[in-house]
Structure formats: C-alpha cells, structure tokens
Amino acid sequence: MGEFRLPSLGADLKNGKLVEWLVEPGDHVSPGDSVAVVETDMTTLDVETQQEGQVTELLVDIGTTVPVGTPMVRILGTEEETVQPDAASVPPSEAQDRVSSLRRAVGSLMSRSKKSIPHYYLSTTLDLRAALEWMQLVNNQRPVASRLVPSALLLKATALAAREVPEVNGFYTDGIFRPSSSVHLGVAVALRHGGLVSPAIHNADTLALDVLMQKLRDLVSRARAGRLQRAEMADPTITVMNLGDLGVETVFGVIYPPQVAMVGLGKVVEQPWAHEGLLGVRPAVAATLSADHRVSDGLRGGRFLARIDELLQKPEEL
Amino acid sequence: MNEQDARLAVHTAIGQVAPDVDLAGLDEESRLRQDLELDSLDFLRLLEAIDESTGVDIPERDYTAVTTVKGLIDYLASRG
C-alpha cells in the first residue's frame, strides 16, 4: 500500500489548498497522471503522481490547505514514497484576494532572494538584424497561427547558451550548487490583473523553434487563465523576464531562489550601429544577466550573454 | 466588410484576448500595446481571432497600420 503525498509546488510554497480531485477510488494511475487540482499563493496547479497503481482512498477533504509532504491518496500496488510531511495539517485559509496573495508570495520570495543571494549584474546589447530579417521572411510565408515572435528566438538562444554555461543553470541549495543537465526555461508572465508567475518551458534547449513558440503561447495563455502544471512551477532552472512589450528598454531582474540566474530582455529598438568603420541602423535589444556570485562571476556570466548574441546571428540554426 | 462589422469583429477579438478591457467605454484611439497592454503574444491571438471571424489574415508587413483599435477597424473595413 502506497501513498501519494503532496509534492513540491515551487520555490517558497509550503502549502497547497485542494480544490478538486481528478481521480476517484477504483481509478488506475500511472506516473505523470494528474490526480488533483491544488491552489497556491501563486497560481492553480494540476498535481501529478509518480506512482503506478489503483486509487483506494482519498485522504484529504476538498477545501483543506495542507503542507507539502502530506499523504493525499492511498494507492494500492506501489511502494511508499520517502518524502515526510513537515508539519501537521493547517486549517483552511480564509478566502484571500488573489492578487494580494500573489503579491505577498512574490514579495516574500524576492526578499529572501535579495537577503541570501549575492547578485551581480551584467548588460549587453544583442544585434537582432539577422534574427529579425530571417523571422520576417519566415512569417511572410505563414498564416498568423504559426507565426513567430522575437521572444521565441530570444528564448531559444538563451536556452542554448544556458546549456553551454552550466554555472547559470541549476539550483543552489544547502550551500551547494547543483547544475542541471536539462534547461527548463522559466518565463516570467505578467498577469493582466496584476502580479506575475514564472512557469517553465521544459527542455527548451532541445525544442525546435516552432515547437518552442507553440509551447510559449500555450504556457502564457494557461498562466493567465490560472491553470498550470505543478512541474511547470517547480522546475525552472533559469528564468527569463521579457519586459520589451511594455516599452521598457532594460530590465534587471531579481533571481528566483534556488535558481542562480535571471535574464532580462528589454524592448527591441532601432539604434545606430557601427560596423567595420561604417555607421548603420540595426534593431537591437538590451539583455541583462542577474546572477549568483556564489556560483559564477562576470567572466562566465559575460560568456553566457555573448553566446546568446552569437547564436542569434544564425537564426536558421536555432 | 462595412465599418460596423469590422468594429464588431475587433471588439469581439479584444474581448477574447483581454477580457478585462471595458469594450463599452473603449476609446478607439487606444494603442493596442501601450494602452490596452497587449503583448506580442496577445497581439498574435488577436489577429488569429480576427482571421477566424472575418477571414482577413493581416500579414506582418502591415502590422504598423494596425497599432490602434481604429487602425485595426479601418484596415478590416477596407479589406474584408
């Protein structure tokens, strides 16, 4: 007899409120199946099991807020997981204003980040002429549903660069940095009623550009609708904040612990560009890196930003 | 299509992409990016919704003509 316990819900989230069961006693579950919908201070998540077996009992009442690690479902035919609950059940919280609870959650995470992570900041200008000329050619052949946006190219280049510079991609926990072998690219999504969430595009470095574009559209629309997968909130290994659409030219982000780097992308602007002794005009964007000095330094961070620029010069290979 | 149909298509699409926008009090000089706060993905969804309802697929080279609500309505009225 095994138990499904509430897994990690993302940085700093200790509790989740059960809002809906997606299984009932008698159902067969396999690893990856969503079993419940859980509300956190950040967003609402579909939570998946890692076990195989038959559901025999639901252990938590709908509406109850429980800490991560709490047994939620009894599953026959599986080994018990090793995660232990870290506290007793807490009473259901009062109905909270969604925006203010999100703001509080982000605020507490950012306070912890600024207190514990020695940030350093770098900035560079990315030359987008090649990337945008290529994108325009591609888009001219396509109906609106399959067109690309500059963000997709920038995200793909960032993911590839993060794979090459492992010091910006991974988690710093208990005094140790563990680089990640996968790049799960967090994308900061501003919500229309205020606040932001930063779910991940899994394995962004391995996705074809068109696939990444569709995943980005899907992720942003679900983030805004308030329905994400648990792993999307728990897994980002590095995050990108793109404020270009809001007209901001440069953004310096605050790292989401336990991640060790945040990339900031500003607005695409036409600017004078000197090249081989001649002055021309090119579209360009300011890219910044906020990174953790316990893990990397300006040399590696600079290499990372320089690689993003180099990769964007061959957009057809992204 | 006449201006009234174009306006209806644009309002419906904005309602889908940005449900918080007050369509009744919508100033047609509003800029889609800066005033309605549509990002590039929202803009793409908006064009997709308009394409679905009117059959007008606005190519990327014409994006500069459709940066405001009025620009979008005029564009559709002159095409569809």
mmCIF file of C-alpha atoms in Angstrom:
data_model
loop_
_atom_site.group_PDB
_atom_site.id
_atom_site.type_symbol
_atom_site.label_atom_id
_atom_site.label_comp_id
_atom_site.label_asym_id
_atom_site.label_seq_id
_atom_site.Cartn_x
_atom_site.Cartn_y
_atom_site.Cartn_z
ATOM 1 C CA MET A 1 0.000 0.000 0.000
ATOM 2 C CA GLY A 2 1.489 3.366 -1.017
ATOM 3 C CA GLU A 3 0.561 6.959 -0.550
ATOM 4 C CA PHE A 4 0.623 9.887 -2.882
ATOM 5 C CA ARG A 5 1.994 12.841 -0.957
ATOM 6 C CA LEU A 6 1.683 16.490 -1.953
ATOM 7 C CA PRO A 7 4.922 17.172 -3.879
ATOM 8 C CA SER A 8 6.945 20.386 -4.047
ATOM 9 C CA LEU A 9 4.839 23.196 -5.529
ATOM 10 C CA GLY A 10 7.673 25.552 -6.407
ATOM 11 C CA ALA A 11 10.017 27.922 -4.649
ATOM 12 C CA ASP A 12 8.875 29.015 -1.183
ATOM 13 C CA LEU A 13 5.428 27.419 -1.438
ATOM 14 C CA LYS A 14 4.890 25.328 1.671
ATOM 15 C CA ASN A 15 1.143 24.681 1.428
ATOM 16 C CA GLY A 16 -1.473 23.937 -1.135
ATOM 17 C CA LYS A 17 -5.263 24.008 -0.966
ATOM 18 C CA LEU A 18 -7.079 21.070 -2.518
ATOM 19 C CA VAL A 19 -9.749 22.398 -4.858
ATOM 20 C CA GLU A 20 -10.629 19.372 -6.996
ATOM 21 C CA TRP A 21 -9.919 15.650 -7.291
ATOM 22 C CA LEU A 22 -9.081 14.385 -10.774
ATOM 23 C CA VAL A 23 -9.239 10.721 -9.653
ATOM 24 C CA GLU A 24 -11.609 8.644 -7.565
ATOM 25 C CA PRO A 25 -11.293 5.327 -5.719
ATOM 26 C CA GLY A 26 -11.010 2.487 -8.213
ATOM 27 C CA ASP A 27 -9.109 4.537 -10.822
ATOM 28 C CA HIS A 28 -5.805 3.256 -12.135
ATOM 29 C CA VAL A 29 -2.993 5.815 -12.149
ATOM 30 C CA SER A 30 0.372 5.857 -13.905
ATOM 31 C CA PRO A 31 3.384 8.109 -13.336
ATOM 32 C CA GLY A 32 2.658 11.575 -14.730
ATOM 33 C CA ASP A 33 -1.129 11.342 -14.317
ATOM 34 C CA SER A 34 -2.711 14.410 -12.737
ATOM 35 C CA VAL A 35 -4.553 13.440 -9.576
ATOM 36 C CA ALA A 36 -5.639 16.733 -8.047
ATOM 37 C CA VAL A 37 -6.001 20.450 -8.600
ATOM 38 C CA VAL A 38 -4.221 22.455 -5.925
ATOM 39 C CA GLU A 39 -4.343 26.179 -5.356
ATOM 40 C CA THR A 40 -1.234 28.000 -4.140
ATOM 41 C CA ASP A 41 -0.485 31.645 -3.424
ATOM 42 C CA MET A 42 0.978 31.883 -6.933
ATOM 43 C CA THR A 43 -1.485 30.048 -9.153
ATOM 44 C CA THR A 44 -3.627 26.936 -9.531
ATOM 45 C CA LEU A 45 -1.789 23.728 -10.418
ATOM 46 C CA ASP A 46 -2.572 20.252 -11.717
ATOM 47 C CA VAL A 47 -0.565 17.956 -9.435
ATOM 48 C CA GLU A 48 0.742 14.671 -10.835
ATOM 49 C CA THR A 49 1.657 11.362 -9.200
ATOM 50 C CA GLN A 50 4.911 9.498 -9.801
ATOM 51 C CA GLN A 51 3.347 6.176 -8.850
ATOM 52 C CA GLU A 52 1.579 3.311 -10.560
ATOM 53 C CA GLY A 53 -1.393 1.526 -9.042
ATOM 54 C CA GLN A 54 -5.039 1.689 -8.090
ATOM 55 C CA VAL A 55 -6.511 4.533 -6.074
ATOM 56 C CA THR A 56 -8.143 3.071 -2.927
ATOM 57 C CA GLU A 57 -8.804 6.119 -0.766
ATOM 58 C CA LEU A 58 -8.772 9.920 -0.931
ATOM 59 C CA LEU A 59 -7.255 11.206 2.321
ATOM 60 C CA VAL A 60 -7.858 14.977 2.168
ATOM 61 C CA ASP A 61 -11.133 16.901 2.021
ATOM 62 C CA ILE A 62 -11.718 19.426 -0.739
ATOM 63 C CA GLY A 63 -11.103 22.938 0.552
ATOM 64 C CA THR A 64 -8.417 21.838 3.002
ATOM 65 C CA THR A 65 -4.997 23.510 2.983
ATOM 66 C CA VAL A 66 -2.202 21.040 3.622
ATOM 67 C CA PRO A 67 1.612 21.282 3.771
ATOM 68 C CA VAL A 68 3.879 19.788 1.119
ATOM 69 C CA GLY A 69 4.522 16.139 2.001
ATOM 70 C CA THR A 70 1.015 15.416 3.299
ATOM 71 C CA PRO A 71 -0.390 11.989 2.275
ATOM 72 C CA MET A 72 -3.291 12.708 -0.098
ATOM 73 C CA VAL A 73 -4.198 9.485 -1.861
ATOM 74 C CA ARG A 74 -3.787 5.831 -0.897
ATOM 75 C CA ILE A 75 -2.605 3.835 -3.887
ATOM 76 C CA LEU A 76 -2.573 0.018 -3.987
ATOM 77 C CA GLY A 77 0.333 -1.733 -5.619
ATOM 78 C CA THR A 78 3.033 0.837 -5.049
ATOM 79 C CA GLU A 79 5.932 1.419 -2.710
ATOM 80 C CA GLU A 80 5.587 4.238 -0.231
ATOM 81 C CA GLU A 81 7.434 7.403 -1.139
ATOM 82 C CA THR A 82 10.144 8.649 1.181
ATOM 83 C CA VAL A 83 9.053 12.295 1.465
ATOM 84 C CA GLN A 84 7.909 13.044 5.009
ATOM 85 C CA PRO A 85 5.283 15.614 5.945
ATOM 86 C CA ASP A 86 6.943 18.622 7.535
ATOM 87 C CA ALA A 87 4.032 19.760 9.677
ATOM 88 C CA ALA A 88 0.540 18.857 10.737
ATOM 89 C CA SER A 89 -2.406 19.865 8.612
ATOM 90 C CA VAL A 90 -3.073 23.584 8.735
ATOM 91 C CA PRO A 91 -6.617 24.914 8.775
ATOM 92 C CA PRO A 92 -8.110 26.152 5.512
ATOM 93 C CA SER A 93 -7.120 29.726 4.954
ATOM 94 C CA GLU A 94 -9.714 32.423 4.581
ATOM 95 C CA ALA A 95 -10.689 33.287 1.051
ATOM 96 C CA GLN A 96 -7.941 35.664 0.017
ATOM 97 C CA ASP A 97 -7.809 38.272 -2.582
ATOM 98 C CA ARG A 98 -5.969 36.564 -5.425
ATOM 99 C CA VAL A 99 -3.756 39.464 -6.400
ATOM 100 C CA SER A 100 -2.682 40.369 -2.882
ATOM 101 C CA SER A 101 -1.794 36.783 -2.011
ATOM 102 C CA LEU A 102 0.215 36.513 -5.220
ATOM 103 C CA ARG A 103 1.915 39.810 -4.460
ATOM 104 C CA ARG A 104 2.745 38.590 -0.941
ATOM 105 C CA ALA A 105 4.162 35.310 -2.241
ATOM 106 C CA VAL A 106 6.328 37.069 -4.817
ATOM 107 C CA GLY A 107 7.369 39.651 -2.215
ATOM 108 C CA SER A 108 8.479 37.044 0.276
ATOM 109 C CA LEU A 109 10.412 35.121 -2.354
ATOM 110 C CA MET A 110 12.123 38.262 -3.640
ATOM 111 C CA SER A 111 13.009 39.387 -0.087
ATOM 112 C CA ARG A 112 14.641 36.039 0.538
ATOM 113 C CA SER A 113 16.461 36.300 -2.770
ATOM 114 C CA LYS A 114 17.850 39.753 -2.030
ATOM 115 C CA LYS A 115 18.875 38.743 1.510
ATOM 116 C CA SER A 116 20.552 35.474 0.615
ATOM 117 C CA ILE A 117 21.857 35.740 -2.942
ATOM 118 C CA PRO A 118 24.856 37.991 -3.689
ATOM 119 C CA HIS A 119 23.645 39.259 -7.046
ATOM 120 C CA TYR A 120 25.914 40.686 -9.702
ATOM 121 C CA TYR A 121 24.629 42.348 -12.848
ATOM 122 C CA LEU A 122 25.820 42.459 -16.452
ATOM 123 C CA SER A 123 24.324 44.090 -19.506
ATOM 124 C CA THR A 124 24.981 43.821 -23.208
ATOM 125 C CA THR A 125 23.282 44.771 -26.462
ATOM 126 C CA LEU A 126 22.147 41.987 -28.775
ATOM 127 C CA ASP A 127 22.285 42.665 -32.510
ATOM 128 C CA LEU A 128 18.962 41.422 -33.874
ATOM 129 C CA ARG A 129 19.307 42.349 -37.527
ATOM 130 C CA ALA A 130 19.934 38.813 -38.773
ATOM 131 C CA ALA A 131 17.351 37.275 -36.445
ATOM 132 C CA LEU A 132 14.540 39.675 -37.337
ATOM 133 C CA GLU A 133 15.230 39.651 -41.090
ATOM 134 C CA TRP A 134 15.072 35.867 -41.013
ATOM 135 C CA MET A 135 11.924 35.891 -38.889
ATOM 136 C CA GLN A 136 10.191 38.301 -41.248
ATOM 137 C CA LEU A 137 10.966 36.083 -44.239
ATOM 138 C CA VAL A 138 9.592 33.069 -42.401
ATOM 139 C CA ASN A 139 6.489 34.893 -41.157
ATOM 140 C CA ASN A 140 5.649 36.232 -44.617
ATOM 141 C CA GLN A 141 5.077 32.647 -45.748
ATOM 142 C CA ARG A 142 2.866 31.762 -42.804
ATOM 143 C CA PRO A 143 -0.691 32.269 -41.589
ATOM 144 C CA VAL A 144 -0.970 34.157 -38.327
ATOM 145 C CA ALA A 145 -1.479 30.993 -36.263
ATOM 146 C CA SER A 146 2.030 29.722 -36.949
ATOM 147 C CA ARG A 147 3.978 32.994 -36.989
ATOM 148 C CA LEU A 148 6.951 33.558 -34.722
ATOM 149 C CA VAL A 149 7.602 36.463 -32.354
ATOM 150 C CA PRO A 150 11.075 37.795 -31.460
ATOM 151 C CA SER A 151 10.690 36.403 -27.925
ATOM 152 C CA ALA A 152 10.718 32.844 -29.276
ATOM 153 C CA LEU A 153 14.115 33.371 -30.920
ATOM 154 C CA LEU A 154 15.490 35.108 -27.838
ATOM 155 C CA LEU A 155 14.267 32.329 -25.541
ATOM 156 C CA LYS A 156 15.722 29.595 -27.722
ATOM 157 C CA ALA A 157 19.113 31.333 -27.908
ATOM 158 C CA THR A 158 19.044 31.834 -24.134
ATOM 159 C CA ALA A 159 18.268 28.165 -23.512
ATOM 160 C CA LEU A 160 21.092 27.029 -25.794
ATOM 161 C CA ALA A 161 23.547 29.416 -24.127
ATOM 162 C CA ALA A 162 22.453 28.174 -20.676
ATOM 163 C CA ARG A 163 23.272 24.631 -21.710
ATOM 164 C CA GLU A 164 26.768 25.745 -22.666
ATOM 165 C CA VAL A 165 27.390 27.733 -19.470
ATOM 166 C CA PRO A 166 26.173 25.440 -16.675
ATOM 167 C CA GLU A 167 27.023 27.962 -13.921
ATOM 168 C CA VAL A 168 23.824 29.880 -14.730
ATOM 169 C CA ASN A 169 21.533 26.862 -14.964
ATOM 170 C CA GLY A 170 20.617 24.897 -11.849
ATOM 171 C CA PHE A 171 19.815 25.172 -8.156
ATOM 172 C CA TYR A 172 21.817 26.432 -5.177
ATOM 173 C CA THR A 173 20.625 24.662 -2.039
ATOM 174 C CA ASP A 174 22.229 23.965 1.344
ATOM 175 C CA GLY A 175 25.459 25.671 0.351
ATOM 176 C CA ILE A 176 25.964 23.601 -2.777
ATOM 177 C CA PHE A 177 25.328 24.426 -6.435
ATOM 178 C CA ARG A 178 23.877 21.614 -8.481
ATOM 179 C CA PRO A 179 23.982 22.388 -12.183
ATOM 180 C CA SER A 180 21.059 20.999 -14.140
ATOM 181 C CA SER A 181 21.631 18.731 -17.114
ATOM 182 C CA SER A 182 18.341 19.982 -18.593
ATOM 183 C CA VAL A 183 17.356 23.571 -19.339
ATOM 184 C CA HIS A 184 13.864 24.216 -18.001
ATOM 185 C CA LEU A 185 13.436 27.827 -19.018
ATOM 186 C CA GLY A 186 11.238 29.855 -16.676
ATOM 187 C CA VAL A 187 9.306 32.598 -18.456
ATOM 188 C CA ALA A 188 8.042 35.465 -16.327
ATOM 189 C CA VAL A 189 4.436 36.101 -17.371
ATOM 190 C CA ALA A 190 2.725 39.302 -16.292
ATOM 191 C CA LEU A 191 -0.911 38.685 -15.360
ATOM 192 C CA ARG A 192 -3.429 41.173 -16.657
ATOM 193 C CA HIS A 193 -4.953 41.866 -13.247
ATOM 194 C CA GLY A 194 -1.502 42.316 -11.655
ATOM 195 C CA GLY A 195 1.311 40.162 -10.393
ATOM 196 C CA LEU A 196 3.385 37.625 -12.256
ATOM 197 C CA VAL A 197 4.142 33.928 -12.397
ATOM 198 C CA SER A 198 7.194 32.272 -13.927
ATOM 199 C CA PRO A 199 6.450 28.752 -15.140
ATOM 200 C CA ALA A 200 8.916 26.691 -17.146
ATOM 201 C CA ILE A 201 9.135 25.528 -20.723
ATOM 202 C CA HIS A 202 10.681 22.111 -20.148
ATOM 203 C CA ASN A 203 13.843 21.189 -22.079
ATOM 204 C CA ALA A 204 13.666 24.459 -24.010
ATOM 205 C CA ASP A 205 17.181 23.953 -25.406
ATOM 206 C CA THR A 206 16.101 20.796 -27.264
ATOM 207 C CA LEU A 207 12.867 22.115 -28.785
ATOM 208 C CA ALA A 208 12.582 23.117 -32.425
ATOM 209 C CA LEU A 209 11.819 26.837 -32.672
ATOM 210 C CA ASP A 210 8.255 26.270 -33.874
ATOM 211 C CA VAL A 211 7.574 23.858 -31.032
ATOM 212 C CA LEU A 212 9.010 26.309 -28.521
ATOM 213 C CA MET A 213 6.794 29.050 -29.985
ATOM 214 C CA GLN A 214 3.645 26.934 -29.583
ATOM 215 C CA LYS A 215 4.659 25.941 -26.054
ATOM 216 C CA LEU A 216 5.257 29.577 -25.186
ATOM 217 C CA ARG A 217 1.800 30.560 -26.430
ATOM 218 C CA ASP A 218 0.196 27.694 -24.560
ATOM 219 C CA LEU A 219 2.113 28.412 -21.356
ATOM 220 C CA VAL A 220 1.308 32.122 -21.343
ATOM 221 C CA SER A 221 -2.366 31.543 -22.016
ATOM 222 C CA ARG A 222 -2.640 28.941 -19.238
ATOM 223 C CA ALA A 223 -0.625 31.106 -16.819
ATOM 224 C CA ARG A 224 -3.083 33.952 -17.453
ATOM 225 C CA ALA A 225 -6.046 31.612 -17.090
ATOM 226 C CA GLY A 226 -4.532 30.491 -13.759
ATOM 227 C CA ARG A 227 -4.106 26.816 -14.606
ATOM 228 C CA LEU A 228 -0.592 25.371 -14.747
ATOM 229 C CA GLN A 229 1.039 22.005 -14.237
ATOM 230 C CA ARG A 230 2.797 21.559 -10.899
ATOM 231 C CA ALA A 231 6.122 20.711 -12.567
ATOM 232 C CA GLU A 232 5.968 23.903 -14.611
ATOM 233 C CA MET A 233 6.068 25.930 -11.395
ATOM 234 C CA ALA A 234 8.546 23.702 -9.545
ATOM 235 C CA ASP A 235 11.123 23.025 -12.263
ATOM 236 C CA PRO A 236 12.579 26.226 -13.785
ATOM 237 C CA THR A 237 16.383 26.059 -13.755
ATOM 238 C CA ILE A 238 16.848 29.640 -15.049
ATOM 239 C CA THR A 239 14.279 32.369 -15.709
ATOM 240 C CA VAL A 240 13.842 34.999 -18.403
ATOM 241 C CA MET A 241 11.964 38.228 -17.837
ATOM 242 C CA ASN A 242 10.909 39.980 -21.009
ATOM 243 C CA LEU A 243 9.524 43.464 -20.469
ATOM 244 C CA GLY A 244 10.101 44.647 -24.018
ATOM 245 C CA ASP A 245 6.425 44.555 -24.877
ATOM 246 C CA LEU A 246 5.742 47.028 -22.090
ATOM 247 C CA GLY A 247 8.142 49.509 -23.573
ATOM 248 C CA VAL A 248 10.957 49.064 -21.068
ATOM 249 C CA GLU A 249 14.429 49.215 -22.601
ATOM 250 C CA THR A 250 16.411 47.483 -19.878
ATOM 251 C CA VAL A 251 15.310 45.238 -17.033
ATOM 252 C CA PHE A 252 17.474 43.905 -14.206
ATOM 253 C CA GLY A 253 15.659 41.005 -12.575
ATOM 254 C CA VAL A 254 15.809 39.501 -9.107
ATOM 255 C CA ILE A 255 16.846 35.830 -9.063
ATOM 256 C CA TYR A 256 14.196 33.270 -8.090
ATOM 257 C CA PRO A 257 15.828 31.092 -5.426
ATOM 258 C CA PRO A 258 17.011 28.354 -5.572
ATOM 259 C CA GLN A 259 17.860 29.332 -9.173
ATOM 260 C CA VAL A 260 21.119 31.170 -9.755
ATOM 261 C CA ALA A 261 20.415 33.417 -12.723
ATOM 262 C CA MET A 262 17.773 35.668 -14.247
ATOM 263 C CA VAL A 263 17.951 37.052 -17.766
ATOM 264 C CA GLY A 264 16.257 40.379 -18.526
ATOM 265 C CA LEU A 265 15.197 41.334 -22.038
ATOM 266 C CA GLY A 266 14.036 44.813 -22.970
ATOM 267 C CA LYS A 267 12.343 46.399 -25.923
ATOM 268 C CA VAL A 268 13.574 45.867 -29.463
ATOM 269 C CA VAL A 269 14.756 49.280 -30.644
ATOM 270 C CA GLU A 270 16.384 50.562 -33.810
ATOM 271 C CA GLN A 271 19.719 52.062 -32.939
ATOM 272 C CA PRO A 272 22.818 53.421 -34.636
ATOM 273 C CA TRP A 273 25.309 50.616 -35.061
ATOM 274 C CA ALA A 274 28.959 50.964 -36.031
ATOM 275 C CA HIS A 275 30.217 48.005 -38.024
ATOM 276 C CA GLU A 276 33.579 47.780 -39.827
ATOM 277 C CA GLY A 277 34.013 51.520 -39.777
ATOM 278 C CA LEU A 278 30.539 52.293 -41.089
ATOM 279 C CA LEU A 279 27.560 53.580 -39.220
ATOM 280 C CA GLY A 280 24.200 51.925 -39.880
ATOM 281 C CA VAL A 281 20.909 51.305 -38.133
ATOM 282 C CA ARG A 282 20.052 47.923 -36.633
ATOM 283 C CA PRO A 283 17.311 46.506 -34.434
ATOM 284 C CA ALA A 284 18.800 45.644 -31.075
ATOM 285 C CA VAL A 285 17.750 44.635 -27.602
ATOM 286 C CA ALA A 286 19.387 45.101 -24.209
ATOM 287 C CA ALA A 287 19.968 41.756 -22.493
ATOM 288 C CA THR A 288 20.936 41.700 -18.849
ATOM 289 C CA LEU A 289 22.043 38.964 -16.524
ATOM 290 C CA SER A 290 21.467 38.939 -12.782
ATOM 291 C CA ALA A 291 23.499 36.041 -11.432
ATOM 292 C CA ASP A 292 24.607 34.486 -8.151
ATOM 293 C CA HIS A 293 28.198 35.332 -7.218
ATOM 294 C CA ARG A 294 28.483 32.183 -5.110
ATOM 295 C CA VAL A 295 28.253 30.192 -8.323
ATOM 296 C CA SER A 296 29.585 32.302 -11.182
ATOM 297 C CA ASP A 297 31.437 35.517 -11.882
ATOM 298 C CA GLY A 298 31.493 38.234 -14.509
ATOM 299 C CA LEU A 299 33.711 36.213 -16.819
ATOM 300 C CA ARG A 300 31.329 33.266 -17.079
ATOM 301 C CA GLY A 301 28.262 35.486 -16.974
ATOM 302 C CA GLY A 302 29.716 37.595 -19.769
ATOM 303 C CA ARG A 303 30.404 34.466 -21.782
ATOM 304 C CA PHE A 304 26.779 33.438 -21.363
ATOM 305 C CA LEU A 305 25.430 36.759 -22.672
ATOM 306 C CA ALA A 306 27.961 36.785 -25.515
ATOM 307 C CA ARG A 307 26.824 33.303 -26.569
ATOM 308 C CA ILE A 308 23.202 34.467 -26.762
ATOM 309 C CA ASP A 309 24.310 37.177 -29.185
ATOM 310 C CA GLU A 310 26.399 34.754 -31.260
ATOM 311 C CA LEU A 311 23.564 32.238 -31.514
ATOM 312 C CA LEU A 312 21.169 34.941 -32.710
ATOM 313 C CA GLN A 313 23.443 35.684 -35.669
ATOM 314 C CA LYS A 314 22.482 32.305 -37.165
ATOM 315 C CA PRO A 315 18.737 32.270 -36.609
ATOM 316 C CA GLU A 316 18.147 29.498 -39.127
ATOM 317 C CA GLU A 317 20.078 27.174 -36.816
ATOM 318 C CA LEU A 318 18.045 27.966 -33.711
ATOM 319 C CA MET B 1 -16.988 44.453 -44.864
ATOM 320 C CA ASN B 2 -18.576 47.627 -43.585
ATOM 321 C CA GLU B 3 -17.214 49.582 -40.663
ATOM 322 C CA GLN B 4 -19.842 48.276 -38.278
ATOM 323 C CA ASP B 5 -18.945 44.628 -38.963
ATOM 324 C CA ALA B 6 -15.259 45.480 -38.659
ATOM 325 C CA ARG B 7 -15.859 47.165 -35.311
ATOM 326 C CA LEU B 8 -17.815 44.171 -34.059
ATOM 327 C CA ALA B 9 -15.057 41.763 -35.115
ATOM 328 C CA VAL B 10 -12.382 43.884 -33.430
ATOM 329 C CA HIS B 11 -14.374 44.294 -30.209
ATOM 330 C CA THR B 12 -15.140 40.577 -30.049
ATOM 331 C CA ALA B 13 -11.484 39.690 -30.563
ATOM 332 C CA ILE B 14 -10.310 42.167 -27.908
ATOM 333 C CA GLY B 15 -12.903 40.710 -25.526
ATOM 334 C CA GLN B 16 -11.432 37.258 -26.062
ATOM 335 C CA VAL B 17 -7.793 38.246 -25.648
ATOM 336 C CA ALA B 18 -8.182 40.863 -22.903
ATOM 337 C CA PRO B 19 -11.454 40.159 -21.071
ATOM 338 C CA ASP B 20 -10.750 42.942 -18.559
ATOM 339 C CA VAL B 21 -10.962 45.692 -21.192
ATOM 340 C CA ASP B 22 -14.164 47.747 -20.943
ATOM 341 C CA LEU B 23 -15.470 47.460 -24.509
ATOM 342 C CA ALA B 24 -18.401 49.835 -23.976
ATOM 343 C CA GLY B 25 -16.072 52.643 -22.982
ATOM 344 C CA LEU B 26 -13.300 51.752 -25.409
ATOM 345 C CA ASP B 27 -11.520 54.770 -26.903
ATOM 346 C CA GLU B 28 -10.759 53.864 -30.499
ATOM 347 C CA GLU B 29 -7.574 55.878 -30.442
ATOM 348 C CA SER B 30 -6.272 53.402 -27.835
ATOM 349 C CA ARG B 31 -2.967 51.831 -28.797
ATOM 350 C CA LEU B 32 -3.068 48.047 -28.561
ATOM 351 C CA ARG B 33 0.375 47.724 -26.958
ATOM 352 C CA GLN B 34 0.721 50.690 -24.676
ATOM 353 C CA ASP B 35 -2.895 51.440 -23.723
ATOM 354 C CA LEU B 36 -4.551 48.020 -23.806
ATOM 355 C CA GLU B 37 -1.314 46.352 -22.634
ATOM 356 C CA LEU B 38 -1.392 43.598 -25.226
ATOM 357 C CA ASP B 39 1.999 41.902 -25.557
ATOM 358 C CA SER B 40 3.275 40.328 -28.764
ATOM 359 C CA LEU B 41 1.587 37.011 -27.986
ATOM 360 C CA ASP B 42 -1.729 38.701 -27.180
ATOM 361 C CA PHE B 43 -1.432 40.610 -30.452
ATOM 362 C CA LEU B 44 -0.936 37.356 -32.340
ATOM 363 C CA ARG B 45 -4.015 35.861 -30.658
ATOM 364 C CA LEU B 46 -5.980 38.979 -31.543
ATOM 365 C CA LEU B 47 -5.028 38.664 -35.224
ATOM 366 C CA GLU B 48 -5.852 34.964 -35.109
ATOM 367 C CA ALA B 49 -9.309 35.641 -33.665
ATOM 368 C CA ILE B 50 -9.945 38.295 -36.331
ATOM 369 C CA ASP B 51 -8.773 35.924 -39.062
ATOM 370 C CA GLU B 52 -11.156 33.244 -37.779
ATOM 371 C CA SER B 53 -14.168 35.563 -37.664
ATOM 372 C CA THR B 54 -13.556 37.649 -40.808
ATOM 373 C CA GLY B 55 -11.185 35.596 -42.975
ATOM 374 C CA VAL B 56 -8.749 38.535 -43.126
ATOM 375 C CA ASP B 57 -5.193 37.375 -42.407
ATOM 376 C CA ILE B 58 -3.190 40.521 -41.682
ATOM 377 C CA PRO B 59 0.397 39.981 -42.864
ATOM 378 C CA GLU B 60 3.319 41.039 -40.736
ATOM 379 C CA ARG B 61 4.317 43.840 -43.142
ATOM 380 C CA ASP B 62 1.003 45.566 -42.340
ATOM 381 C CA TYR B 63 1.437 45.450 -38.555
ATOM 382 C CA THR B 64 2.383 49.135 -38.481
ATOM 383 C CA ALA B 65 -1.062 50.027 -39.881
ATOM 384 C CA VAL B 66 -2.892 48.244 -37.071
ATOM 385 C CA THR B 67 -1.328 49.565 -33.880
ATOM 386 C CA THR B 68 -4.551 51.190 -32.632
ATOM 387 C CA VAL B 69 -8.139 49.987 -32.292
ATOM 388 C CA LYS B 70 -9.190 52.433 -35.005
ATOM 389 C CA GLY B 71 -6.334 51.355 -37.271
ATOM 390 C CA LEU B 72 -7.478 47.776 -36.976
ATOM 391 C CA ILE B 73 -11.128 48.638 -37.724
ATOM 392 C CA ASP B 74 -10.167 50.777 -40.752
ATOM 393 C CA TYR B 75 -7.875 48.050 -42.061
ATOM 394 C CA LEU B 76 -10.615 45.425 -41.907
ATOM 395 C CA ALA B 77 -13.240 47.755 -43.338
ATOM 396 C CA SER B 78 -11.008 48.426 -46.353
ATOM 397 C CA ARG B 79 -10.177 44.746 -46.953
ATOM 398 C CA GLY B 80 -12.767 42.183 -45.957
#
